[in-house]
Amino acid sequence: MDRIKNKKLKIFSSIIVSTLLLLSFFIKRKTLFSIYEQNIFLPYQQFRASLLSNIPFSIGDIIYILFFIALLFFIGYSIYFIKKCLKNKSGWANFLFPSIISILSVYLLYFYSWGANYNRQAIWSPTETNSWNQKELVSLNEFLVDKMNEINEPVTQYNLKTINKELRDVYRNEFGKNVPYLEVKPSLFSNLIFNFGIQGYYNPISGEAQFAKPLPSFMWGFVIAHEMAHQTGIAAEGEANMMAYVICMKSKISHLKYSAYFNLFLYANKELSKKDSVLAIEKREMLTSNNLNNLEYLKNMRLKYKSIFRGNVLDIYDWLLKIQGQEDGLDSYNEISKLIYYWEKEGNPKINLY
């Protein structure tokens, strides 16, 4: 009787997993993705937010700890059963079937909780990009220098609760009631992830967004708005960067606008430095003393928290982005320079989120 029940359970689980896996290959189609977005991701994201938003710490961080423990257990389990199967020259089915089903189930949980969003349409595309060259990049650097000097933000602390509320309200005002509840928490591993060069991340299982609290407060607005973009369903890092800039620009708080200008300047000036390092330094030296102090402060903070494993961790993250279809990997973050240049040039056109 137990063997019959086990056989039925195997057949049932195989059918469910196979069906969901097959469907995942077709979700790139616009109609299917729209059904997923409106009927699966957004309701599920709203449910997770309502469940976890009142908890002051990150449940997602704890989930990662449990996942790491489970992974170690699975590796140990696999080694034990492989040795047993090799010794007995049998029992492979009892090992392989549950292992494959478990791995596919974890993948499908990730895919339908979040991963399918890598198939979404672009939130905005410039009408003309062929002219993007050093001249435009210099123009963007000069625009940002002027804006940063105009605000001239000193190194000051800012209230996280205020930043969360302001950015959440801007998202809702811009994109309506479809936007799920947005909130970014300090990671329980803030120092650790900052050591690895990670400023923030979105947890696809809990739906929470976290950031590294050691970041200087003038970086917070942009980083928090970026992680909120992931909570709305934007997966591509370049587009999340663009959305972060746009949302900060829509804010009435100059501190958040400054954060957007400052972060974009980091990307744009670095890109210019690759083409003409002398010119990049020249543009950077046009900044006020407050702005130069902020750049120096950020540089020193990154050196203070720099881990010898930073390069390895970022290489792994680069690989993870590439297998998700972001061909440029970590370099996809740099798309913000070109996107914002044309967005500003075209008069701040409407972003198509949903």
mmCIF file of C-alpha atoms in Angstrom:
data_model
loop_
_atom_site.group_PDB
_atom_site.id
_atom_site.type_symbol
_atom_site.label_atom_id
_atom_site.label_comp_id
_atom_site.label_asym_id
_atom_site.label_seq_id
_atom_site.Cartn_x
_atom_site.Cartn_y
_atom_site.Cartn_z
ATOM 1 C CA MET A 1 0.000 0.000 0.000
ATOM 2 C CA ASP A 2 2.819 2.415 0.921
ATOM 3 C CA ARG A 3 4.588 1.638 -2.353
ATOM 4 C CA ILE A 4 1.422 2.500 -4.304
ATOM 5 C CA LYS A 5 1.053 5.792 -2.383
ATOM 6 C CA ASN A 6 4.701 6.659 -2.997
ATOM 7 C CA LYS A 7 4.320 5.897 -6.688
ATOM 8 C CA LYS A 8 1.231 8.131 -6.935
ATOM 9 C CA LEU A 9 3.032 10.908 -5.056
ATOM 10 C CA LYS A 10 5.982 10.675 -7.431
ATOM 11 C CA ILE A 11 3.714 10.852 -10.473
ATOM 12 C CA PHE A 12 1.744 13.782 -9.046
ATOM 13 C CA SER A 13 4.853 15.761 -8.066
ATOM 14 C CA SER A 14 6.442 15.036 -11.454
ATOM 15 C CA ILE A 15 3.391 16.352 -13.304
ATOM 16 C CA ILE A 16 3.217 19.548 -11.199
ATOM 17 C CA VAL A 17 6.935 20.306 -11.461
ATOM 18 C CA SER A 18 7.042 19.484 -15.198
ATOM 19 C CA THR A 19 4.022 21.682 -15.930
ATOM 20 C CA LEU A 20 5.444 24.666 -14.033
ATOM 21 C CA LEU A 21 8.853 24.179 -15.628
ATOM 22 C CA LEU A 22 7.351 23.998 -19.129
ATOM 23 C CA LEU A 23 5.272 27.123 -18.482
ATOM 24 C CA SER A 24 8.383 29.014 -17.388
ATOM 25 C CA PHE A 25 9.834 28.687 -20.904
ATOM 26 C CA PHE A 26 6.838 30.488 -22.435
ATOM 27 C CA ILE A 27 6.479 33.312 -19.905
ATOM 28 C CA LYS A 28 8.614 35.579 -22.097
ATOM 29 C CA ARG A 29 5.522 36.095 -24.215
ATOM 30 C CA LYS A 30 4.028 39.497 -23.439
ATOM 31 C CA THR A 31 0.527 38.175 -22.706
ATOM 32 C CA LEU A 32 1.732 35.412 -20.400
ATOM 33 C CA PHE A 33 4.092 37.751 -18.581
ATOM 34 C CA SER A 34 1.271 40.240 -18.027
ATOM 35 C CA ILE A 35 -0.854 37.467 -16.503
ATOM 36 C CA TYR A 36 2.068 36.467 -14.269
ATOM 37 C CA GLU A 37 2.756 40.047 -13.211
ATOM 38 C CA GLN A 38 -0.827 41.024 -12.401
ATOM 39 C CA ASN A 39 -2.050 37.720 -10.945
ATOM 40 C CA ILE A 40 1.009 36.138 -9.358
ATOM 41 C CA PHE A 41 3.927 38.453 -8.657
ATOM 42 C CA LEU A 42 2.163 41.658 -7.574
ATOM 43 C CA PRO A 43 -0.454 39.985 -5.297
ATOM 44 C CA TYR A 44 2.257 37.768 -3.806
ATOM 45 C CA GLN A 45 4.618 40.710 -3.315
ATOM 46 C CA GLN A 46 1.826 42.675 -1.607
ATOM 47 C CA PHE A 47 1.052 39.704 0.643
ATOM 48 C CA ARG A 48 4.706 39.333 1.644
ATOM 49 C CA ALA A 49 4.998 43.059 2.316
ATOM 50 C CA SER A 50 1.883 43.150 4.519
ATOM 51 C CA LEU A 51 3.186 40.138 6.433
ATOM 52 C CA LEU A 52 6.775 41.300 6.995
ATOM 53 C CA SER A 53 6.796 45.102 6.812
ATOM 54 C CA ASN A 54 6.099 45.555 10.532
ATOM 55 C CA ILE A 55 9.028 43.349 11.506
ATOM 56 C CA PRO A 56 11.985 45.713 12.090
ATOM 57 C CA PHE A 57 14.686 43.247 11.035
ATOM 58 C CA SER A 58 15.183 41.293 7.812
ATOM 59 C CA ILE A 59 13.526 37.883 7.662
ATOM 60 C CA GLY A 60 15.217 37.487 4.278
ATOM 61 C CA ASP A 61 18.628 37.515 5.938
ATOM 62 C CA ILE A 62 17.506 34.697 8.232
ATOM 63 C CA ILE A 63 16.150 32.779 5.221
ATOM 64 C CA TYR A 64 19.590 32.965 3.621
ATOM 65 C CA ILE A 65 21.174 31.528 6.769
ATOM 66 C CA LEU A 66 18.671 28.651 6.750
ATOM 67 C CA PHE A 67 19.214 28.149 3.014
ATOM 68 C CA PHE A 68 22.967 27.921 3.546
ATOM 69 C CA ILE A 69 22.472 25.337 6.331
ATOM 70 C CA ALA A 70 20.058 23.371 4.109
ATOM 71 C CA LEU A 71 22.590 23.484 1.256
ATOM 72 C CA LEU A 72 25.306 22.052 3.501
ATOM 73 C CA PHE A 73 22.893 19.338 4.656
ATOM 74 C CA PHE A 74 21.974 18.533 1.039
ATOM 75 C CA ILE A 75 25.645 18.242 0.048
ATOM 76 C CA GLY A 76 26.289 15.914 2.993
ATOM 77 C CA TYR A 77 23.145 13.912 2.172
ATOM 78 C CA SER A 78 24.238 13.595 -1.466
ATOM 79 C CA ILE A 79 27.749 12.401 -0.596
ATOM 80 C CA TYR A 80 26.334 9.802 1.815
ATOM 81 C CA PHE A 81 23.795 8.390 -0.664
ATOM 82 C CA ILE A 82 26.186 8.410 -3.611
ATOM 83 C CA LYS A 83 28.651 6.344 -1.584
ATOM 84 C CA LYS A 84 25.827 4.032 -0.502
ATOM 85 C CA CYS A 85 24.558 3.593 -4.075
ATOM 86 C CA LEU A 86 28.061 2.904 -5.364
ATOM 87 C CA LYS A 87 28.622 0.324 -2.647
ATOM 88 C CA ASN A 88 25.286 -1.463 -3.178
ATOM 89 C CA LYS A 89 25.228 -0.830 -6.945
ATOM 90 C CA SER A 90 21.550 0.066 -6.577
ATOM 91 C CA GLY A 91 19.170 2.596 -5.062
ATOM 92 C CA TRP A 92 19.955 5.340 -7.557
ATOM 93 C CA ALA A 93 16.270 6.027 -8.226
ATOM 94 C CA ASN A 94 15.603 6.656 -4.533
ATOM 95 C CA PHE A 95 18.414 9.220 -4.521
ATOM 96 C CA LEU A 96 18.103 10.894 -7.921
ATOM 97 C CA PHE A 97 14.335 11.394 -8.054
ATOM 98 C CA PRO A 98 13.901 13.323 -4.773
ATOM 99 C CA SER A 99 17.134 15.260 -5.452
ATOM 100 C CA ILE A 100 16.022 16.405 -8.913
ATOM 101 C CA ILE A 101 12.502 17.242 -7.707
ATOM 102 C CA SER A 102 13.942 19.213 -4.748
ATOM 103 C CA ILE A 103 16.336 21.227 -6.931
ATOM 104 C CA LEU A 104 13.649 21.988 -9.507
ATOM 105 C CA SER A 105 11.173 22.946 -6.764
ATOM 106 C CA VAL A 106 13.635 25.465 -5.315
ATOM 107 C CA TYR A 107 14.227 26.895 -8.795
ATOM 108 C CA LEU A 108 10.499 27.168 -9.503
ATOM 109 C CA LEU A 109 9.878 28.841 -6.150
ATOM 110 C CA TYR A 110 12.536 31.399 -7.070
ATOM 111 C CA PHE A 111 11.243 31.787 -10.624
ATOM 112 C CA TYR A 112 7.586 32.406 -9.761
ATOM 113 C CA SER A 113 8.417 34.496 -6.686
ATOM 114 C CA TRP A 114 10.728 36.781 -8.617
ATOM 115 C CA GLY A 115 12.895 35.375 -11.425
ATOM 116 C CA ALA A 116 10.220 35.638 -14.119
ATOM 117 C CA ASN A 117 10.580 39.431 -13.897
ATOM 118 C CA TYR A 118 13.761 39.189 -15.952
ATOM 119 C CA ASN A 119 11.397 38.643 -18.896
ATOM 120 C CA ARG A 120 9.537 41.935 -18.505
ATOM 121 C CA GLN A 121 9.534 44.621 -21.192
ATOM 122 C CA ALA A 122 11.845 47.618 -20.792
ATOM 123 C CA ILE A 123 10.352 50.354 -18.614
ATOM 124 C CA TRP A 124 11.604 52.975 -21.075
ATOM 125 C CA SER A 125 13.815 53.118 -24.139
ATOM 126 C CA PRO A 126 15.339 56.258 -25.693
ATOM 127 C CA THR A 127 14.294 57.065 -29.234
ATOM 128 C CA GLU A 128 17.902 57.646 -30.289
ATOM 129 C CA THR A 129 21.060 56.107 -28.821
ATOM 130 C CA ASN A 130 23.443 55.904 -31.779
ATOM 131 C CA SER A 131 25.074 59.225 -30.883
ATOM 132 C CA TRP A 132 26.170 58.118 -27.392
ATOM 133 C CA ASN A 133 29.864 58.984 -27.267
ATOM 134 C CA GLN A 134 32.447 60.870 -25.238
ATOM 135 C CA LYS A 135 30.914 64.260 -26.075
ATOM 136 C CA GLU A 136 27.574 63.240 -24.547
ATOM 137 C CA LEU A 137 29.352 61.679 -21.567
ATOM 138 C CA VAL A 138 31.255 64.914 -20.907
ATOM 139 C CA SER A 139 27.988 66.835 -21.145
ATOM 140 C CA LEU A 140 26.408 64.509 -18.565
ATOM 141 C CA ASN A 141 29.373 64.950 -16.203
ATOM 142 C CA GLU A 142 29.082 68.739 -16.465
ATOM 143 C CA PHE A 143 25.315 68.608 -15.890
ATOM 144 C CA LEU A 144 25.811 66.533 -12.736
ATOM 145 C CA VAL A 145 28.615 68.748 -11.426
ATOM 146 C CA ASP A 146 26.350 71.789 -11.774
ATOM 147 C CA LYS A 147 23.452 70.055 -10.006
ATOM 148 C CA MET A 148 25.614 68.721 -7.169
ATOM 149 C CA ASN A 149 27.260 72.115 -6.632
ATOM 150 C CA GLU A 150 23.840 73.737 -6.596
ATOM 151 C CA ILE A 151 22.646 71.535 -3.709
ATOM 152 C CA ASN A 152 26.121 71.261 -2.113
ATOM 153 C CA GLU A 153 25.095 68.566 0.381
ATOM 154 C CA PRO A 154 27.391 68.084 3.395
ATOM 155 C CA VAL A 155 28.005 64.699 5.057
ATOM 156 C CA THR A 156 24.922 64.462 7.276
ATOM 157 C CA GLN A 157 22.766 61.700 8.698
ATOM 158 C CA TYR A 158 19.197 61.329 7.464
ATOM 159 C CA ASN A 159 16.250 59.494 8.975
ATOM 160 C CA LEU A 160 15.655 56.070 7.345
ATOM 161 C CA LYS A 161 11.941 56.127 8.171
ATOM 162 C CA THR A 162 11.560 59.496 6.418
ATOM 163 C CA ILE A 163 13.436 58.292 3.327
ATOM 164 C CA ASN A 164 11.327 55.116 3.112
ATOM 165 C CA LYS A 165 8.058 57.028 3.413
ATOM 166 C CA GLU A 166 9.010 59.736 0.931
ATOM 167 C CA LEU A 167 10.192 57.297 -1.745
ATOM 168 C CA ARG A 168 7.214 54.975 -1.143
ATOM 169 C CA ASP A 169 4.834 57.914 -1.650
ATOM 170 C CA VAL A 170 6.599 59.001 -4.845
ATOM 171 C CA TYR A 171 6.333 55.486 -6.303
ATOM 172 C CA ARG A 172 2.606 55.394 -5.482
ATOM 173 C CA ASN A 173 1.987 58.890 -6.884
ATOM 174 C CA GLU A 174 3.761 58.006 -10.107
ATOM 175 C CA PHE A 175 2.451 54.487 -10.746
ATOM 176 C CA GLY A 176 -0.778 54.122 -8.787
ATOM 177 C CA LYS A 177 -2.305 51.471 -6.583
ATOM 178 C CA ASN A 178 -0.644 48.540 -8.384
ATOM 179 C CA VAL A 179 2.607 49.391 -6.615
ATOM 180 C CA PRO A 180 3.031 47.016 -3.644
ATOM 181 C CA TYR A 181 4.038 48.311 -0.227
ATOM 182 C CA LEU A 182 7.685 49.357 -0.441
ATOM 183 C CA GLU A 183 10.187 49.444 2.384
ATOM 184 C CA VAL A 184 13.921 48.846 2.661
ATOM 185 C CA LYS A 185 15.508 47.571 5.881
ATOM 186 C CA PRO A 186 19.109 47.573 7.081
ATOM 187 C CA SER A 187 20.596 44.139 6.520
ATOM 188 C CA LEU A 188 21.530 42.076 9.557
ATOM 189 C CA PHE A 189 24.793 41.512 7.679
ATOM 190 C CA SER A 190 25.333 45.183 6.767
ATOM 191 C CA ASN A 191 29.042 45.217 7.545
ATOM 192 C CA LEU A 192 29.619 41.888 5.814
ATOM 193 C CA ILE A 193 27.866 42.755 2.545
ATOM 194 C CA PHE A 194 29.529 46.180 2.471
ATOM 195 C CA ASN A 195 32.875 44.394 2.853
ATOM 196 C CA PHE A 196 31.990 42.466 -0.303
ATOM 197 C CA GLY A 197 31.128 45.644 -2.210
ATOM 198 C CA ILE A 198 27.361 45.104 -2.051
ATOM 199 C CA GLN A 199 25.313 48.199 -1.236
ATOM 200 C CA GLY A 200 21.925 46.496 -1.072
ATOM 201 C CA TYR A 201 19.954 43.507 -2.300
ATOM 202 C CA TYR A 202 16.455 42.164 -2.845
ATOM 203 C CA ASN A 203 15.494 38.785 -1.372
ATOM 204 C CA PRO A 204 13.387 36.889 -3.960
ATOM 205 C CA ILE A 205 11.855 34.564 -1.371
ATOM 206 C CA SER A 206 10.784 37.011 1.345
ATOM 207 C CA GLY A 207 10.235 39.933 -1.041
ATOM 208 C CA GLU A 208 12.215 42.164 1.307
ATOM 209 C CA ALA A 209 14.816 44.705 0.268
ATOM 210 C CA GLN A 210 17.909 45.343 2.365
ATOM 211 C CA PHE A 211 20.771 47.834 2.248
ATOM 212 C CA ALA A 212 24.197 48.146 3.876
ATOM 213 C CA LYS A 213 23.836 50.617 6.729
ATOM 214 C CA PRO A 214 27.550 51.640 6.777
ATOM 215 C CA LEU A 215 26.880 53.461 3.500
ATOM 216 C CA PRO A 216 27.161 57.238 3.942
ATOM 217 C CA SER A 217 23.693 58.757 4.247
ATOM 218 C CA PHE A 218 24.085 60.781 1.032
ATOM 219 C CA MET A 219 24.096 57.405 -0.770
ATOM 220 C CA TRP A 220 20.987 56.062 0.956
ATOM 221 C CA GLY A 221 18.246 57.673 -1.128
ATOM 222 C CA PHE A 222 19.432 56.293 -4.455
ATOM 223 C CA VAL A 223 20.316 52.838 -3.095
ATOM 224 C CA ILE A 224 16.972 52.521 -1.271
ATOM 225 C CA ALA A 225 15.025 53.683 -4.340
ATOM 226 C CA HIS A 226 16.967 51.099 -6.401
ATOM 227 C CA GLU A 227 16.013 48.236 -4.071
ATOM 228 C CA MET A 228 12.395 49.458 -4.047
ATOM 229 C CA ALA A 229 12.461 49.220 -7.848
ATOM 230 C CA HIS A 230 13.174 45.511 -7.465
ATOM 231 C CA GLN A 231 10.196 45.237 -5.102
ATOM 232 C CA THR A 232 7.963 46.678 -7.842
ATOM 233 C CA GLY A 233 9.125 43.925 -10.215
ATOM 234 C CA ILE A 234 12.005 45.568 -12.093
ATOM 235 C CA ALA A 235 14.744 42.954 -12.385
ATOM 236 C CA ALA A 236 17.353 44.478 -14.717
ATOM 237 C CA GLU A 237 19.969 46.344 -12.696
ATOM 238 C CA GLY A 238 20.409 49.141 -15.243
ATOM 239 C CA GLU A 239 16.665 49.815 -15.223
ATOM 240 C CA ALA A 240 16.525 49.660 -11.408
ATOM 241 C CA ASN A 241 19.261 52.299 -11.380
ATOM 242 C CA MET A 242 17.311 54.429 -13.834
ATOM 243 C CA MET A 243 14.128 54.101 -11.791
ATOM 244 C CA ALA A 244 16.020 55.067 -8.632
ATOM 245 C CA TYR A 245 17.214 58.257 -10.308
ATOM 246 C CA VAL A 246 13.763 59.114 -11.668
ATOM 247 C CA ILE A 247 12.037 58.543 -8.320
ATOM 248 C CA CYS A 248 14.584 60.640 -6.421
ATOM 249 C CA MET A 249 14.085 63.424 -8.964
ATOM 250 C CA LYS A 250 10.327 63.340 -8.330
ATOM 251 C CA SER A 251 10.909 63.786 -4.592
ATOM 252 C CA LYS A 252 10.510 67.153 -2.886
ATOM 253 C CA ILE A 253 13.475 66.430 -0.617
ATOM 254 C CA SER A 254 16.729 67.900 -1.963
ATOM 255 C CA HIS A 255 18.739 65.309 0.013
ATOM 256 C CA LEU A 256 17.250 62.543 -2.178
ATOM 257 C CA LYS A 257 17.851 64.469 -5.387
ATOM 258 C CA TYR A 258 21.450 64.976 -4.327
ATOM 259 C CA SER A 259 21.789 61.236 -3.689
ATOM 260 C CA ALA A 260 20.657 60.574 -7.264
ATOM 261 C CA TYR A 261 23.038 63.135 -8.765
ATOM 262 C CA PHE A 262 25.925 61.871 -6.622
ATOM 263 C CA ASN A 263 25.402 58.197 -7.490
ATOM 264 C CA LEU A 264 24.967 58.934 -11.187
ATOM 265 C CA PHE A 265 28.139 61.026 -11.108
ATOM 266 C CA LEU A 266 30.039 58.015 -9.717
ATOM 267 C CA TYR A 267 28.972 55.991 -12.774
ATOM 268 C CA ALA A 268 29.362 58.758 -15.349
ATOM 269 C CA ASN A 269 32.744 59.990 -14.128
ATOM 270 C CA LYS A 270 34.106 56.439 -13.928
ATOM 271 C CA GLU A 271 32.919 55.795 -17.492
ATOM 272 C CA LEU A 272 34.558 59.034 -18.658
ATOM 273 C CA SER A 273 37.761 58.061 -16.842
ATOM 274 C CA LYS A 274 37.992 54.915 -18.997
ATOM 275 C CA LYS A 275 37.942 57.106 -22.111
ATOM 276 C CA ASP A 276 39.959 60.095 -20.859
ATOM 277 C CA SER A 277 41.256 59.940 -17.282
ATOM 278 C CA VAL A 278 42.658 63.501 -17.357
ATOM 279 C CA LEU A 279 39.305 64.917 -18.480
ATOM 280 C CA ALA A 280 37.471 62.907 -15.820
ATOM 281 C CA ILE A 281 39.709 64.365 -13.105
ATOM 282 C CA GLU A 282 39.195 67.832 -14.537
ATOM 283 C CA LYS A 283 35.401 67.477 -14.259
ATOM 284 C CA ARG A 284 35.664 66.030 -10.751
ATOM 285 C CA GLU A 285 37.794 68.968 -9.587
ATOM 286 C CA MET A 286 35.006 71.357 -10.629
ATOM 287 C CA LEU A 287 33.000 70.133 -7.619
ATOM 288 C CA THR A 288 32.708 72.198 -4.427
ATOM 289 C CA SER A 289 34.731 71.272 -1.348
ATOM 290 C CA ASN A 290 31.647 69.648 0.266
ATOM 291 C CA ASN A 291 31.177 67.402 -2.749
ATOM 292 C CA LEU A 292 34.864 66.518 -2.916
ATOM 293 C CA ASN A 293 34.740 65.717 0.807
ATOM 294 C CA ASN A 294 31.809 63.386 0.158
ATOM 295 C CA LEU A 295 33.738 61.577 -2.570
ATOM 296 C CA GLU A 296 36.728 61.213 -0.271
ATOM 297 C CA TYR A 297 34.535 60.070 2.617
ATOM 298 C CA LEU A 298 32.926 57.361 0.457
ATOM 299 C CA LYS A 299 36.342 56.246 -0.823
ATOM 300 C CA ASN A 300 37.676 55.921 2.730
ATOM 301 C CA MET A 301 34.585 54.006 3.876
ATOM 302 C CA ARG A 302 34.978 51.520 1.025
ATOM 303 C CA LEU A 303 38.657 51.059 1.849
ATOM 304 C CA LYS A 304 37.845 50.606 5.534
ATOM 305 C CA TYR A 305 35.337 47.830 4.820
ATOM 306 C CA LYS A 306 37.119 46.240 1.848
ATOM 307 C CA SER A 307 37.431 42.458 2.101
ATOM 308 C CA ILE A 308 40.048 40.334 0.341
ATOM 309 C CA PHE A 309 37.110 38.246 -0.925
ATOM 310 C CA ARG A 310 35.313 41.208 -2.540
ATOM 311 C CA GLY A 311 36.522 40.326 -6.038
ATOM 312 C CA ASN A 312 35.442 36.688 -5.689
ATOM 313 C CA VAL A 313 31.979 37.611 -4.411
ATOM 314 C CA LEU A 314 31.449 40.165 -7.201
ATOM 315 C CA ASP A 315 32.615 37.606 -9.793
ATOM 316 C CA ILE A 316 29.952 35.186 -8.534
ATOM 317 C CA TYR A 317 27.320 37.943 -8.635
ATOM 318 C CA ASP A 318 28.424 38.860 -12.166
ATOM 319 C CA TRP A 319 27.929 35.210 -13.203
ATOM 320 C CA LEU A 320 24.484 35.059 -11.555
ATOM 321 C CA LEU A 321 23.355 38.161 -13.461
ATOM 322 C CA LYS A 322 24.587 36.706 -16.752
ATOM 323 C CA ILE A 323 22.749 33.385 -16.346
ATOM 324 C CA GLN A 324 19.576 35.418 -15.706
ATOM 325 C CA GLY A 325 19.890 36.943 -19.172
ATOM 326 C CA GLN A 326 21.714 40.164 -18.232
ATOM 327 C CA GLU A 327 24.523 39.671 -20.724
ATOM 328 C CA ASP A 328 26.640 42.543 -19.403
ATOM 329 C CA GLY A 329 26.566 41.206 -15.850
ATOM 330 C CA LEU A 330 27.771 43.815 -13.342
ATOM 331 C CA ASP A 331 28.426 46.210 -16.227
ATOM 332 C CA SER A 332 24.640 46.444 -16.715
ATOM 333 C CA TYR A 333 24.595 48.861 -13.748
ATOM 334 C CA ASN A 334 26.525 51.301 -15.938
ATOM 335 C CA GLU A 335 23.654 51.620 -18.423
ATOM 336 C CA ILE A 336 22.272 54.354 -16.190
ATOM 337 C CA SER A 337 24.592 56.991 -17.700
ATOM 338 C CA LYS A 338 23.245 56.567 -21.221
ATOM 339 C CA LEU A 339 19.637 56.048 -20.120
ATOM 340 C CA ILE A 340 19.513 59.141 -17.913
ATOM 341 C CA TYR A 341 21.320 61.307 -20.451
ATOM 342 C CA TYR A 342 18.610 60.590 -23.022
ATOM 343 C CA TRP A 343 15.806 60.679 -20.447
ATOM 344 C CA GLU A 344 16.858 64.203 -19.445
ATOM 345 C CA LYS A 345 17.431 65.182 -23.096
ATOM 346 C CA GLU A 346 13.940 64.002 -24.114
ATOM 347 C CA GLY A 347 12.277 66.041 -21.376
ATOM 348 C CA ASN A 348 11.711 63.420 -18.642
ATOM 349 C CA PRO A 349 9.170 61.232 -20.485
ATOM 350 C CA LYS A 350 6.777 58.941 -18.604
ATOM 351 C CA ILE A 351 8.129 55.618 -17.367
ATOM 352 C CA ASN A 352 6.054 52.536 -18.209
ATOM 353 C CA LEU A 353 6.139 50.400 -15.075
ATOM 354 C CA TYR A 354 2.865 48.426 -15.389
#
